[in-house]
């Protein structure tokens, strides 16, 4: 059943789901394809767990309660396990990998309990969502996938890499591309205002495009213009999301919310005040966050000022070949913002994979260069992906407990041969439960699960997902709380998470008794 069909029949399904079992039982026909019996059910709402059975028929949950007298084709006894809605990753870079035969089954995601991902974040990804949908379906999907319209790609398609406002005709062409994406099922608009060419867009441009999204009932999610103090500062950048949400009339999401770098450590308190004030005034503002103190991006994106990227990659490299004093000063200042070369690790460097996992400081010493010259050399030779250790623990924790913060990974899917990625690719969701619920007791389990399930489903409009309730899609994670943990580390990231015993995607087992299925059960969702 398509997502957009659920809204009109949802109340009827809730009313009738309990009534359908009795006639089937009277005829001797199993009421359920599967009964998950005796688990500790966390329904996703934030309520504490209850002991209950969950009945599944086809791709839907059809009953929750005491189903001990019901007939079922199969009964799965889970008395010591937790039963929750499948986790929703609202900021995922897994899109390109899901189009490949090697990674379409998404096992690193399934091992975390993730059943749905939102792709094309940060304004990146293809503008032609119809073609992307077909590519995603080619090899089958292990998880459900929701698409966003990427502002950066839309802008590049119309204006190239030019740092200027669009003409009326160009803005109208951008509106048309956004409208087309929403009409083929996208859930909203993503922007990467920190990156080029998104950084070249004014707030007014984003508002105009967000108004198109609002007409379709979508959301706006943004890698904000500044997460540190590169320019306007992180507080002003969050206020820009609030302004877009308010003026366009749609939910705004500050994606992977953080205070990046020692210059702004402690700013989380101001961010919370700004968002709370906006919400009290009636503007729908939310955030998502990954549970780590390190971020990941490209070395050029972290260090090269945006003005030096105008005109595209070739123009940037030409400027870096003989950098001006102003450019060198800006790069040096940005390196300081990232807390120095010792806090930057190389995660991917195709020209010399042996450097992957090294710090920028180690690379500089190996090459007998200054950290600034080493960074320039890496960028000139093809660029490097980095992990940057730049967040303060108190900021991470202060933001995590806010009721409007969803969980995300900001990760992708990689093969073991593909560099030394951020461990969030493999462990974001179990890590939040293990570290922040069980070890540090910052959150209770029900609240953490809510941030991964019903909250993102409500914000993005995933009808019939994110809850253990009659009528919901049978995306269900069954995990052992004593065993759930992330195993991926910054130095050895290619390690699957542990603790997910069973996982259903649209009513089919994706993981059973800890073993992955070979049958893809995911779908490309449509609003």
mmCIF file of N, CA and C in Angstrom, residues 16-127:
data_model
loop_
_atom_site.group_PDB
_atom_site.id
_atom_site.type_symbol
_atom_site.label_atom_id
_atom_site.label_comp_id
_atom_site.label_asym_id
_atom_site.label_seq_id
_atom_site.Cartn_x
_atom_site.Cartn_y
_atom_site.Cartn_z
ATOM 1 N N UNK A 16 -11.091 -1.130 12.908
ATOM 2 C CA UNK A 16 -11.492 -2.467 12.489
ATOM 3 C C UNK A 16 -10.462 -3.552 12.754
ATOM 4 N N UNK A 17 -9.205 -3.167 13.054
ATOM 5 C CA UNK A 17 -8.166 -4.191 13.155
ATOM 6 C C UNK A 17 -8.451 -5.200 14.249
ATOM 7 N N UNK A 18 -9.063 -4.755 15.335
ATOM 8 C CA UNK A 18 -9.361 -5.683 16.428
ATOM 9 C C UNK A 18 -10.573 -6.562 16.103
ATOM 10 N N UNK A 19 -11.400 -6.130 15.150
ATOM 11 C CA UNK A 19 -12.633 -6.851 14.865
ATOM 12 C C UNK A 19 -12.455 -7.962 13.839
ATOM 13 N N UNK A 20 -11.345 -7.925 13.106
ATOM 14 C CA UNK A 20 -11.197 -8.876 12.010
ATOM 15 C C UNK A 20 -10.722 -10.238 12.464
ATOM 16 N N UNK A 21 -10.096 -10.332 13.622
ATOM 17 C CA UNK A 21 -9.511 -11.606 14.048
ATOM 18 C C UNK A 21 -10.582 -12.643 14.383
ATOM 19 N N UNK A 22 -11.651 -12.239 15.061
ATOM 20 C CA UNK A 22 -12.634 -13.210 15.531
ATOM 21 C C UNK A 22 -13.298 -14.010 14.416
ATOM 22 N N UNK A 23 -13.788 -13.405 13.341
ATOM 23 C CA UNK A 23 -14.370 -14.196 12.255
ATOM 24 C C UNK A 23 -13.363 -15.165 11.635
ATOM 25 N N UNK A 24 -12.135 -14.733 11.516
ATOM 26 C CA UNK A 24 -11.137 -15.625 10.944
ATOM 27 C C UNK A 24 -10.916 -16.822 11.840
ATOM 28 N N UNK A 25 -10.866 -16.589 13.152
ATOM 29 C CA UNK A 25 -10.678 -17.692 14.089
ATOM 30 C C UNK A 25 -11.860 -18.655 14.039
ATOM 31 N N UNK A 26 -13.072 -18.098 13.925
ATOM 32 C CA UNK A 26 -14.259 -18.944 13.883
ATOM 33 C C UNK A 26 -14.239 -19.876 12.691
ATOM 34 N N UNK A 27 -13.619 -19.445 11.620
ATOM 35 C CA UNK A 27 -13.551 -20.285 10.426
ATOM 36 C C UNK A 27 -12.341 -21.211 10.431
ATOM 37 N N UNK A 28 -11.537 -21.136 11.489
ATOM 38 C CA UNK A 28 -10.351 -21.982 11.575
ATOM 39 C C UNK A 28 -9.191 -21.484 10.756
ATOM 40 N N UNK A 29 -9.277 -20.246 10.283
ATOM 41 C CA UNK A 29 -8.189 -19.658 9.499
ATOM 42 C C UNK A 29 -7.297 -18.840 10.420
ATOM 43 N N UNK A 30 -5.982 -18.960 10.292
ATOM 44 C CA UNK A 30 -5.101 -18.158 11.154
ATOM 45 C C UNK A 30 -5.387 -16.670 11.012
ATOM 46 N N UNK A 31 -5.489 -16.012 12.161
ATOM 47 C CA UNK A 31 -5.737 -14.572 12.146
ATOM 48 C C UNK A 31 -4.487 -13.800 11.767
ATOM 49 N N UNK A 32 -3.320 -14.425 11.970
ATOM 50 C CA UNK A 32 -2.061 -13.722 11.761
ATOM 51 C C UNK A 32 -1.079 -14.594 10.994
ATOM 52 N N UNK A 33 -0.257 -13.939 10.217
ATOM 53 C CA UNK A 33 0.883 -14.648 9.631
ATOM 54 C C UNK A 33 1.953 -14.883 10.684
ATOM 55 N N UNK A 34 2.058 -13.930 11.618
ATOM 56 C CA UNK A 34 3.092 -14.009 12.658
ATOM 57 C C UNK A 34 2.573 -13.376 13.929
ATOM 58 N N UNK A 35 2.809 -14.039 15.051
ATOM 59 C CA UNK A 35 2.592 -13.428 16.353
ATOM 60 C C UNK A 35 3.943 -13.359 17.067
ATOM 61 N N UNK A 36 4.323 -12.150 17.447
ATOM 62 C CA UNK A 36 5.526 -11.935 18.244
ATOM 63 C C UNK A 36 5.069 -11.940 19.694
ATOM 64 N N UNK A 37 5.410 -12.974 20.414
ATOM 65 C CA UNK A 37 4.754 -13.248 21.699
ATOM 66 C C UNK A 37 5.650 -12.917 22.895
ATOM 67 N N UNK A 38 5.054 -12.169 23.826
ATOM 68 C CA UNK A 38 5.628 -12.031 25.159
ATOM 69 C C UNK A 38 6.763 -11.047 25.293
ATOM 70 N N UNK A 39 6.967 -10.168 24.308
ATOM 71 C CA UNK A 39 8.071 -9.228 24.401
ATOM 72 C C UNK A 39 7.734 -7.997 25.217
ATOM 73 N N UNK A 40 8.758 -7.215 25.502
ATOM 74 C CA UNK A 40 8.580 -5.913 26.151
ATOM 75 C C UNK A 40 8.388 -4.885 25.038
ATOM 76 N N UNK A 41 7.173 -4.471 24.844
ATOM 77 C CA UNK A 41 6.830 -3.656 23.683
ATOM 78 C C UNK A 41 6.976 -2.173 24.011
ATOM 79 N N UNK A 42 7.868 -1.529 23.285
ATOM 80 C CA UNK A 42 8.005 -0.076 23.302
ATOM 81 C C UNK A 42 7.293 0.437 22.058
ATOM 82 N N UNK A 43 6.157 1.092 22.241
ATOM 83 C CA UNK A 43 5.330 1.406 21.066
ATOM 84 C C UNK A 43 5.853 2.574 20.235
ATOM 85 N N UNK A 44 6.916 3.245 20.699
ATOM 86 C CA UNK A 44 7.497 4.351 19.955
ATOM 87 C C UNK A 44 7.018 5.712 20.402
ATOM 88 N N UNK A 45 5.981 5.764 21.215
ATOM 89 C CA UNK A 45 5.399 7.043 21.630
ATOM 90 C C UNK A 45 6.170 7.722 22.747
ATOM 91 N N UNK A 46 7.069 6.994 23.375
ATOM 92 C CA UNK A 46 7.743 7.487 24.576
ATOM 93 C C UNK A 46 7.192 6.872 25.837
ATOM 94 N N UNK A 47 6.117 6.074 25.710
ATOM 95 C CA UNK A 47 5.579 5.362 26.865
ATOM 96 C C UNK A 47 6.531 4.247 27.304
ATOM 97 N N UNK A 48 6.539 3.919 28.598
ATOM 98 C CA UNK A 48 7.349 2.777 29.049
ATOM 99 C C UNK A 48 6.867 1.492 28.380
ATOM 100 N N UNK A 49 7.730 0.488 28.388
ATOM 101 C CA UNK A 49 7.372 -0.776 27.746
ATOM 102 C C UNK A 49 6.213 -1.457 28.470
ATOM 103 N N UNK A 50 5.441 -2.227 27.697
ATOM 104 C CA UNK A 50 4.402 -3.083 28.262
ATOM 105 C C UNK A 50 4.630 -4.508 27.754
ATOM 106 N N UNK A 51 4.192 -5.482 28.513
ATOM 107 C CA UNK A 51 4.271 -6.874 28.064
ATOM 108 C C UNK A 51 3.079 -7.136 27.147
ATOM 109 N N UNK A 52 3.339 -7.471 25.909
ATOM 110 C CA UNK A 52 2.251 -7.649 24.944
ATOM 111 C C UNK A 52 2.715 -8.525 23.797
ATOM 112 N N UNK A 53 1.732 -9.058 23.085
ATOM 113 C CA UNK A 53 1.976 -9.768 21.827
ATOM 114 C C UNK A 53 1.703 -8.798 20.678
ATOM 115 N N UNK A 54 2.349 -9.035 19.564
ATOM 116 C CA UNK A 54 2.142 -8.226 18.365
ATOM 117 C C UNK A 54 1.765 -9.149 17.226
ATOM 118 N N UNK A 55 0.603 -8.914 16.624
ATOM 119 C CA UNK A 55 0.131 -9.736 15.517
ATOM 120 C C UNK A 55 0.384 -9.061 14.189
ATOM 121 N N UNK A 56 0.952 -9.802 13.241
ATOM 122 C CA UNK A 56 1.296 -9.276 11.915
ATOM 123 C C UNK A 56 0.567 -10.081 10.858
ATOM 124 N N UNK A 57 -0.026 -9.377 9.933
ATOM 125 C CA UNK A 57 -0.632 -10.031 8.771
ATOM 126 C C UNK A 57 -0.180 -9.275 7.530
ATOM 127 N N UNK A 58 0.478 -9.966 6.621
ATOM 128 C CA UNK A 58 1.035 -9.287 5.457
ATOM 129 C C UNK A 58 2.110 -8.301 5.885
ATOM 130 N N UNK A 59 1.979 -7.066 5.433
ATOM 131 C CA UNK A 59 2.988 -6.056 5.771
ATOM 132 C C UNK A 59 2.518 -5.113 6.865
ATOM 133 N N UNK A 60 1.458 -5.535 7.623
ATOM 134 C CA UNK A 60 0.886 -4.653 8.634
ATOM 135 C C UNK A 60 0.829 -5.318 9.998
ATOM 136 N N UNK A 61 0.947 -4.489 11.019
ATOM 137 C CA UNK A 61 0.603 -4.899 12.371
ATOM 138 C C UNK A 61 -0.913 -4.807 12.476
ATOM 139 N N UNK A 62 -1.551 -5.891 12.890
ATOM 140 C CA UNK A 62 -3.018 -5.887 12.947
ATOM 141 C C UNK A 62 -3.578 -5.983 14.355
ATOM 142 N N UNK A 63 -2.751 -6.294 15.332
ATOM 143 C CA UNK A 63 -3.237 -6.344 16.707
ATOM 144 C C UNK A 63 -2.058 -6.262 17.661
ATOM 145 N N UNK A 64 -2.298 -5.661 18.822
ATOM 146 C CA UNK A 64 -1.316 -5.596 19.907
ATOM 147 C C UNK A 64 -2.062 -5.866 21.207
ATOM 148 N N UNK A 65 -1.586 -6.809 21.996
ATOM 149 C CA UNK A 65 -2.248 -7.135 23.254
ATOM 150 C C UNK A 65 -2.013 -8.588 23.618
ATOM 151 N N UNK A 66 -2.984 -9.179 24.304
ATOM 152 C CA UNK A 66 -2.910 -10.594 24.658
ATOM 153 C C UNK A 66 -3.517 -11.409 23.518
ATOM 154 N N UNK A 67 -2.663 -12.041 22.740
ATOM 155 C CA UNK A 67 -3.114 -12.811 21.581
ATOM 156 C C UNK A 67 -2.919 -14.301 21.796
ATOM 157 N N UNK A 68 -2.921 -14.713 23.063
ATOM 158 C CA UNK A 68 -2.609 -16.117 23.392
ATOM 159 C C UNK A 68 -3.634 -17.090 22.838
ATOM 160 N N UNK A 69 -4.869 -16.652 22.599
ATOM 161 C CA UNK A 69 -5.875 -17.562 22.060
ATOM 162 C C UNK A 69 -6.018 -17.506 20.560
ATOM 163 N N UNK A 70 -5.145 -16.778 19.892
ATOM 164 C CA UNK A 70 -5.283 -16.567 18.446
ATOM 165 C C UNK A 70 -4.480 -17.585 17.662
ATOM 166 N N UNK A 71 -4.998 -17.909 16.488
ATOM 167 C CA UNK A 71 -4.260 -18.784 15.576
ATOM 168 C C UNK A 71 -3.297 -17.951 14.745
ATOM 169 N N UNK A 72 -2.102 -18.481 14.511
ATOM 170 C CA UNK A 72 -1.114 -17.801 13.690
ATOM 171 C C UNK A 72 -0.333 -18.833 12.909
ATOM 172 N N UNK A 73 0.082 -18.474 11.726
ATOM 173 C CA UNK A 73 0.926 -19.370 10.943
ATOM 174 C C UNK A 73 2.255 -19.617 11.639
ATOM 175 N N UNK A 74 2.710 -18.612 12.383
ATOM 176 C CA UNK A 74 3.985 -18.738 13.070
ATOM 177 C C UNK A 74 3.950 -17.918 14.347
ATOM 178 N N UNK A 75 4.548 -18.458 15.390
ATOM 179 C CA UNK A 75 4.676 -17.743 16.659
ATOM 180 C C UNK A 75 6.160 -17.601 16.982
ATOM 181 N N UNK A 76 6.562 -16.372 17.279
ATOM 182 C CA UNK A 76 7.949 -16.084 17.645
ATOM 183 C C UNK A 76 7.976 -15.689 19.110
ATOM 184 N N UNK A 77 8.555 -16.529 19.930
ATOM 185 C CA UNK A 77 8.611 -16.275 21.371
ATOM 186 C C UNK A 77 9.800 -15.362 21.674
ATOM 187 N N UNK A 78 9.528 -14.208 22.313
ATOM 188 C CA UNK A 78 10.596 -13.244 22.608
ATOM 189 C C UNK A 78 10.463 -12.715 24.046
ATOM 190 N N UNK A 79 10.364 -13.579 25.043
ATOM 191 C CA UNK A 79 10.025 -13.125 26.399
ATOM 192 C C UNK A 79 11.042 -12.198 27.042
ATOM 193 N N UNK A 80 12.294 -12.278 26.662
ATOM 194 C CA UNK A 80 13.326 -11.444 27.296
ATOM 195 C C UNK A 80 13.835 -10.336 26.389
ATOM 196 N N UNK A 81 13.126 -10.093 25.296
ATOM 197 C CA UNK A 81 13.590 -9.125 24.320
ATOM 198 C C UNK A 81 12.653 -7.920 24.247
ATOM 199 N N UNK A 82 13.186 -6.819 23.714
ATOM 200 C CA UNK A 82 12.406 -5.600 23.510
ATOM 201 C C UNK A 82 11.912 -5.547 22.064
ATOM 202 N N UNK A 83 10.668 -5.128 21.908
ATOM 203 C CA UNK A 83 10.034 -5.026 20.597
ATOM 204 C C UNK A 83 9.699 -3.556 20.360
ATOM 205 N N UNK A 84 10.228 -3.000 19.273
ATOM 206 C CA UNK A 84 10.042 -1.570 18.998
ATOM 207 C C UNK A 84 9.817 -1.354 17.510
ATOM 208 N N UNK A 85 9.312 -0.181 17.131
ATOM 209 C CA UNK A 85 9.240 0.118 15.701
ATOM 210 C C UNK A 85 10.650 0.148 15.108
ATOM 211 N N UNK A 86 10.762 -0.214 13.850
ATOM 212 C CA UNK A 86 12.057 -0.104 13.193
ATOM 213 C C UNK A 86 12.570 1.316 13.238
ATOM 214 N N UNK A 87 13.866 1.471 13.410
ATOM 215 C CA UNK A 87 14.445 2.798 13.563
ATOM 216 C C UNK A 87 14.483 3.537 12.223
ATOM 217 N N UNK A 88 14.303 4.853 12.286
ATOM 218 C CA UNK A 88 14.256 5.712 11.099
ATOM 219 C C UNK A 88 15.453 6.648 11.141
ATOM 220 N N UNK A 89 16.303 6.563 10.144
ATOM 221 C CA UNK A 89 17.475 7.432 10.035
ATOM 222 C C UNK A 89 17.109 8.605 9.135
ATOM 223 N N UNK A 90 16.932 9.782 9.730
ATOM 224 C CA UNK A 90 16.397 10.919 8.983
ATOM 225 C C UNK A 90 17.461 11.691 8.208
ATOM 226 N N UNK A 91 18.715 11.274 8.337
ATOM 227 C CA UNK A 91 19.789 11.948 7.594
ATOM 228 C C UNK A 91 20.819 10.897 7.203
ATOM 229 N N UNK A 92 20.685 10.373 6.007
ATOM 230 C CA UNK A 92 21.538 9.276 5.558
ATOM 231 C C UNK A 92 22.167 9.594 4.209
ATOM 232 N N UNK A 93 23.451 9.255 4.096
ATOM 233 C CA UNK A 93 24.166 9.377 2.821
ATOM 234 C C UNK A 93 24.276 8.024 2.118
ATOM 235 N N UNK A 94 23.378 7.114 2.430
ATOM 236 C CA UNK A 94 23.447 5.753 1.887
ATOM 237 C C UNK A 94 22.930 5.650 0.463
ATOM 238 N N UNK A 95 22.339 6.704 -0.077
ATOM 239 C CA UNK A 95 21.688 6.629 -1.383
ATOM 240 C C UNK A 95 22.523 6.006 -2.490
ATOM 241 N N UNK A 96 23.717 6.529 -2.780
ATOM 242 C CA UNK A 96 24.499 5.939 -3.878
ATOM 243 C C UNK A 96 24.835 4.475 -3.663
ATOM 244 N N UNK A 97 25.160 4.086 -2.432
ATOM 245 C CA UNK A 97 25.509 2.688 -2.161
ATOM 246 C C UNK A 97 24.307 1.762 -2.312
ATOM 247 N N UNK A 98 23.109 2.256 -1.988
ATOM 248 C CA UNK A 98 21.909 1.435 -2.123
ATOM 249 C C UNK A 98 21.588 1.115 -3.574
ATOM 250 N N UNK A 99 22.197 1.840 -4.496
ATOM 251 C CA UNK A 99 21.998 1.568 -5.919
ATOM 252 C C UNK A 99 22.957 0.501 -6.447
ATOM 253 N N UNK A 100 23.803 -0.055 -5.583
ATOM 254 C CA UNK A 100 24.790 -1.042 -6.017
ATOM 255 C C UNK A 100 24.395 -2.439 -5.552
ATOM 256 N N UNK A 101 24.784 -3.443 -6.308
ATOM 257 C CA UNK A 101 24.458 -4.812 -5.948
ATOM 258 C C UNK A 101 25.170 -5.224 -4.673
ATOM 259 N N UNK A 102 26.337 -4.634 -4.403
ATOM 260 C CA UNK A 102 27.102 -5.024 -3.213
ATOM 261 C C UNK A 102 26.472 -4.542 -1.914
ATOM 262 N N UNK A 103 25.788 -3.393 -1.947
ATOM 263 C CA UNK A 103 25.324 -2.786 -0.697
ATOM 264 C C UNK A 103 23.822 -2.520 -0.657
ATOM 265 N N UNK A 104 23.078 -2.957 -1.670
ATOM 266 C CA UNK A 104 21.645 -2.651 -1.712
ATOM 267 C C UNK A 104 20.878 -3.264 -0.540
ATOM 268 N N UNK A 105 21.379 -4.370 0.007
ATOM 269 C CA UNK A 105 20.696 -5.001 1.142
ATOM 270 C C UNK A 105 20.945 -4.266 2.458
ATOM 271 N N UNK A 106 21.907 -3.369 2.479
ATOM 272 C CA UNK A 106 22.090 -2.421 3.596
ATOM 273 C C UNK A 106 22.321 -3.101 4.934
ATOM 274 N N UNK A 107 23.131 -4.120 4.963
ATOM 275 C CA UNK A 107 23.304 -4.878 6.207
ATOM 276 C C UNK A 107 23.875 -4.074 7.370
ATOM 277 N N UNK A 108 24.806 -3.135 7.143
ATOM 278 C CA UNK A 108 25.232 -2.314 8.282
ATOM 279 C C UNK A 108 24.094 -1.510 8.910
ATOM 280 N N UNK A 109 23.080 -1.163 8.114
ATOM 281 C CA UNK A 109 21.915 -0.466 8.656
ATOM 282 C C UNK A 109 20.995 -1.433 9.389
ATOM 283 N N UNK A 110 20.746 -2.576 8.778
ATOM 284 C CA UNK A 110 19.863 -3.562 9.405
ATOM 285 C C UNK A 110 20.420 -4.017 10.751
ATOM 286 N N UNK A 111 21.734 -4.150 10.849
ATOM 287 C CA UNK A 111 22.348 -4.577 12.106
ATOM 288 C C UNK A 111 22.131 -3.561 13.219
ATOM 289 N N UNK A 112 21.815 -2.325 12.855
ATOM 290 C CA UNK A 112 21.511 -1.287 13.843
ATOM 291 C C UNK A 112 20.026 -1.225 14.191
ATOM 292 N N UNK A 113 19.195 -1.984 13.478
ATOM 293 C CA UNK A 113 17.757 -1.902 13.680
ATOM 294 C C UNK A 113 17.087 -0.866 12.811
ATOM 295 N N UNK A 114 17.808 -0.307 11.832
ATOM 296 C CA UNK A 114 17.253 0.716 10.942
ATOM 297 C C UNK A 114 16.434 0.051 9.843
ATOM 298 N N UNK A 115 15.216 0.527 9.651
ATOM 299 C CA UNK A 115 14.347 0.003 8.596
ATOM 300 C C UNK A 115 13.983 1.047 7.546
ATOM 301 N N UNK A 116 14.233 2.329 7.837
ATOM 302 C CA UNK A 116 13.917 3.402 6.882
ATOM 303 C C UNK A 116 15.020 4.450 6.931
ATOM 304 N N UNK A 117 15.449 4.930 5.754
ATOM 305 C CA UNK A 117 16.430 6.011 5.676
ATOM 306 C C UNK A 117 15.893 7.124 4.804
ATOM 307 N N UNK A 118 16.260 8.354 5.147
ATOM 308 C CA UNK A 118 15.946 9.536 4.350
ATOM 309 C C UNK A 118 17.238 9.955 3.660
ATOM 310 N N UNK A 119 17.223 9.994 2.319
ATOM 311 C CA UNK A 119 18.446 10.254 1.569
ATOM 312 C C UNK A 119 18.370 11.574 0.792
ATOM 313 N N UNK A 120 19.479 11.938 0.169
ATOM 314 C CA UNK A 120 19.688 13.216 -0.520
ATOM 315 C C UNK A 120 19.758 14.376 0.468
ATOM 316 N N UNK A 121 20.519 14.228 1.555
ATOM 317 C CA UNK A 121 20.617 15.318 2.531
ATOM 318 C C UNK A 121 21.627 16.368 2.110
ATOM 319 N N UNK A 122 21.709 17.449 2.877
ATOM 320 C CA UNK A 122 22.731 18.495 2.710
ATOM 321 C C UNK A 122 22.684 19.139 1.331
ATOM 322 N N UNK A 123 21.542 19.071 0.661
ATOM 323 C CA UNK A 123 21.424 19.663 -0.659
ATOM 324 C C UNK A 123 22.066 18.857 -1.770
ATOM 325 N N UNK A 124 22.491 17.613 -1.465
ATOM 326 C CA UNK A 124 23.166 16.781 -2.455
ATOM 327 C C UNK A 124 22.312 15.624 -2.916
ATOM 328 N N UNK A 125 22.719 15.026 -4.031
ATOM 329 C CA UNK A 125 21.943 13.950 -4.628
ATOM 330 C C UNK A 125 21.410 14.397 -5.977
ATOM 331 N N UNK A 126 20.748 13.505 -6.702
ATOM 332 C CA UNK A 126 20.254 13.853 -8.042
ATOM 333 C C UNK A 126 18.996 14.709 -7.995
ATOM 334 N N UNK A 127 18.841 15.554 -9.003
ATOM 335 C CA UNK A 127 17.606 16.330 -9.128
ATOM 336 C C UNK A 127 16.490 15.508 -9.752
#
